[in-house]
């Protein structure tokens, strides 16, 4: 072999092997090197007995075999009957033999339809381990959960676990267009190859479904909320049905977005008026057609009368009319309508933060029972930090679904390491006080606060066809963490980071401890270097990449960053107090009072609710100007500290992922300085004050920062 060919061969083996690591997400199943731990596992798992014979149970068995082969190095024998001890018995309630079924009855009573049991039992005096649930998908969830115990090196000697998801609809929202571009997508193009579907099934679809099932995600909206009606034509429905068939054995239902004007665009009707009998009929027939192809179709997600999308208001109707008409169409088939509350008026620029509440709250109790209103976590738009959306808790008779954004439209795209479960947790733990103290958002969305039967949570996906799925190894943690919180919205983000790191990289404590710490801190870091103290929406407009606090020339006032920060000689911030737009009045009285007064308003939200002077005294005694400047600097320093930690982690990580993350952190650090310098130079024009000690001097002028243009920034439609 010539040396060139040898090098090529070597490189291709090297790269394919390590690229695979990235691709494998949190399901690495690396060999356990510690022989004591490995032999304990081996002695506790000696064979598999599977009671099921569906595709799902075959998937579960294969997962167990592959994982055990990877982690312990042996091929698990499949046994046809319970012989010997330490077998892994898997099967759903109905498929188990009557003795096992009876033995597990108390456990079945503890779980819901998707819950699982993992239990060490004595069967005919022999120790066995059983994984079960009410159906095969639940068993698959149990299998993944069991494997994660081994991945994280937990003991499996004596297990007694029952666990059920607390939220019914755990759904990814893909903002994927039919041309495969992804709105706000920063990890390549859409996974869905519409051109080759339905006949060509990319292995990636299977891997996607498996990854989602491993964290309990049970639904996916395939296409963009800014919808194209073509997805509802037979040609595309056939393709969507092919995807649904791939996802089904993994327990994942397909949903589609419904463009409200579809009856006109693809149905040749003259109107899309929801009260028009022909329109109602068109949707009924469309639903029947979809269910014929996809019997377990989940339903529609709808963005209506928002940012120029068509909706019922085009016909003098309202959101209730629109949602209920679609709800009637899918109801006979068990479908749901996820109707988005992300609306803000084109005609009222008073305060965008108030508009969704003002429009939706009066509709409480008016939606059909298969409608769930999907609300973004904050009242503006997926900012690094927002106070919780006032609609949560304020519609007791309407199921509300959380919408989080996993893709980082406003948080540095797929370049910045930001661990979002920390943000999600902050929102879920927020107390709305709508039914007294303890009315947390987690309780609103899991239905326990108002006893809603229909519950849901959506995450706008950060997944694309990049080899590593999310454009940055660490942002896989945000997909993972979303799934975990969708399953249990009370989980702590630190626990999630811990699990994820162990499953994805290593169980070495010397690696886990410092890296977990930087993950946890990364959320506050991004707030600090982008929008500290309650600032928001000061990103450059359109693509939202980088700072643009100076932008003031867009046609709609509320698209301009100047609208949000309102910096002037007197100070900075948006006055939403009683003396301002009174947005505070949309919260429960306890919260209203807290937010209304700058002295009690959490400082992290200060400029969200108040316009305060540059000399305003912060709690630490600093002036607002100095405090703000130091926060920007702190964000820069935090990312530098993250880099240090990462650089010391080299020996625990494969070189490809190590180097990729290192390069990305370098970009992130560079961009933190860009944010700091551009924002402080801009705000300094109004404050007229020097930068305090400890804040590095900018190396460029404000004019330079303003001149930067990014016409090809990704994700911008
Ligand atoms: C904004 C995005 C836009 C989305 C919109 C939405 O900039 O691309 O279409 O939200 O959620 O954050 O509908």
Tab-separated table of N, CA and C and ligand atoms in Angstrom, residues 175 183-184 225-226 303 307 340 342 376 381-382 403 409-410 544, ligand 1:
chain	number	residue	atom	x	y	z
A	175	UNK	N	-39.020	23.504	13.302
A	175	UNK	CA	-39.377	24.630	12.446
A	175	UNK	C	-38.766	24.395	11.058
A	183	UNK	N	-35.993	27.140	9.953
A	183	UNK	CA	-36.107	28.471	10.557
A	183	UNK	C	-35.497	28.402	11.955
A	184	UNK	N	-34.567	29.284	12.199
A	184	UNK	CA	-33.834	29.330	13.472
A	184	UNK	C	-33.087	28.019	13.740
A	225	UNK	N	-43.885	26.207	12.099
A	225	UNK	CA	-45.129	26.883	12.499
A	225	UNK	C	-45.537	27.929	11.456
A	226	UNK	N	-44.557	28.502	10.788
A	226	UNK	CA	-44.877	29.352	9.629
A	226	UNK	C	-45.098	28.359	8.490
A	303	UNK	N	-50.140	28.254	14.218
A	303	UNK	CA	-49.759	29.652	14.471
A	303	UNK	C	-50.700	30.485	13.621
A	307	UNK	N	-47.568	37.414	13.424
A	307	UNK	CA	-46.476	37.745	12.500
A	307	UNK	C	-46.853	37.499	11.047
A	340	UNK	N	-51.285	28.118	19.252
A	340	UNK	CA	-50.239	28.948	19.874
A	340	UNK	C	-50.765	30.316	20.331
A	342	UNK	N	-48.663	32.789	20.811
A	342	UNK	CA	-47.596	33.747	20.483
A	342	UNK	C	-48.152	34.779	19.503
A	376	UNK	N	-45.406	30.420	25.033
A	376	UNK	CA	-43.952	30.499	25.221
A	376	UNK	C	-43.638	30.791	26.682
A	381	UNK	N	-40.096	36.789	23.800
A	381	UNK	CA	-39.676	35.805	22.809
A	381	UNK	C	-38.364	35.112	23.140
A	382	UNK	N	-38.389	34.067	23.910
A	382	UNK	CA	-37.223	33.187	24.080
A	382	UNK	C	-35.919	33.928	24.367
A	403	UNK	N	-44.159	26.155	25.805
A	403	UNK	CA	-43.282	26.105	24.632
A	403	UNK	C	-41.923	26.674	25.026
A	409	UNK	N	-31.928	30.611	19.189
A	409	UNK	CA	-32.120	31.778	18.335
A	409	UNK	C	-31.537	33.046	18.956
A	410	UNK	N	-31.765	33.230	20.237
A	410	UNK	CA	-31.332	34.449	20.917
A	410	UNK	C	-30.195	34.180	21.900
A	544	UNK	N	-30.964	37.901	14.344
A	544	UNK	CA	-30.766	37.858	15.800
A	544	UNK	C	-29.379	37.413	16.221
B	1	LIG	C1	-39.665	34.124	16.740
B	1	LIG	C2	-38.832	33.737	15.569
B	1	LIG	C3	-39.632	33.427	14.339
B	1	LIG	C4	-40.744	32.465	14.692
B	1	LIG	C5	-41.585	33.044	15.806
B	1	LIG	C6	-42.643	32.093	16.308
B	1	LIG	O1	-37.940	34.798	15.300
B	1	LIG	O2	-38.762	32.886	13.381
B	1	LIG	O3	-41.540	32.208	13.591
B	1	LIG	O4	-40.774	33.325	16.909
B	1	LIG	O5	-42.411	31.508	17.352
B	1	LIG	O6	-38.861	33.888	17.857
B	1	LIG	O7	-43.681	31.951	15.694
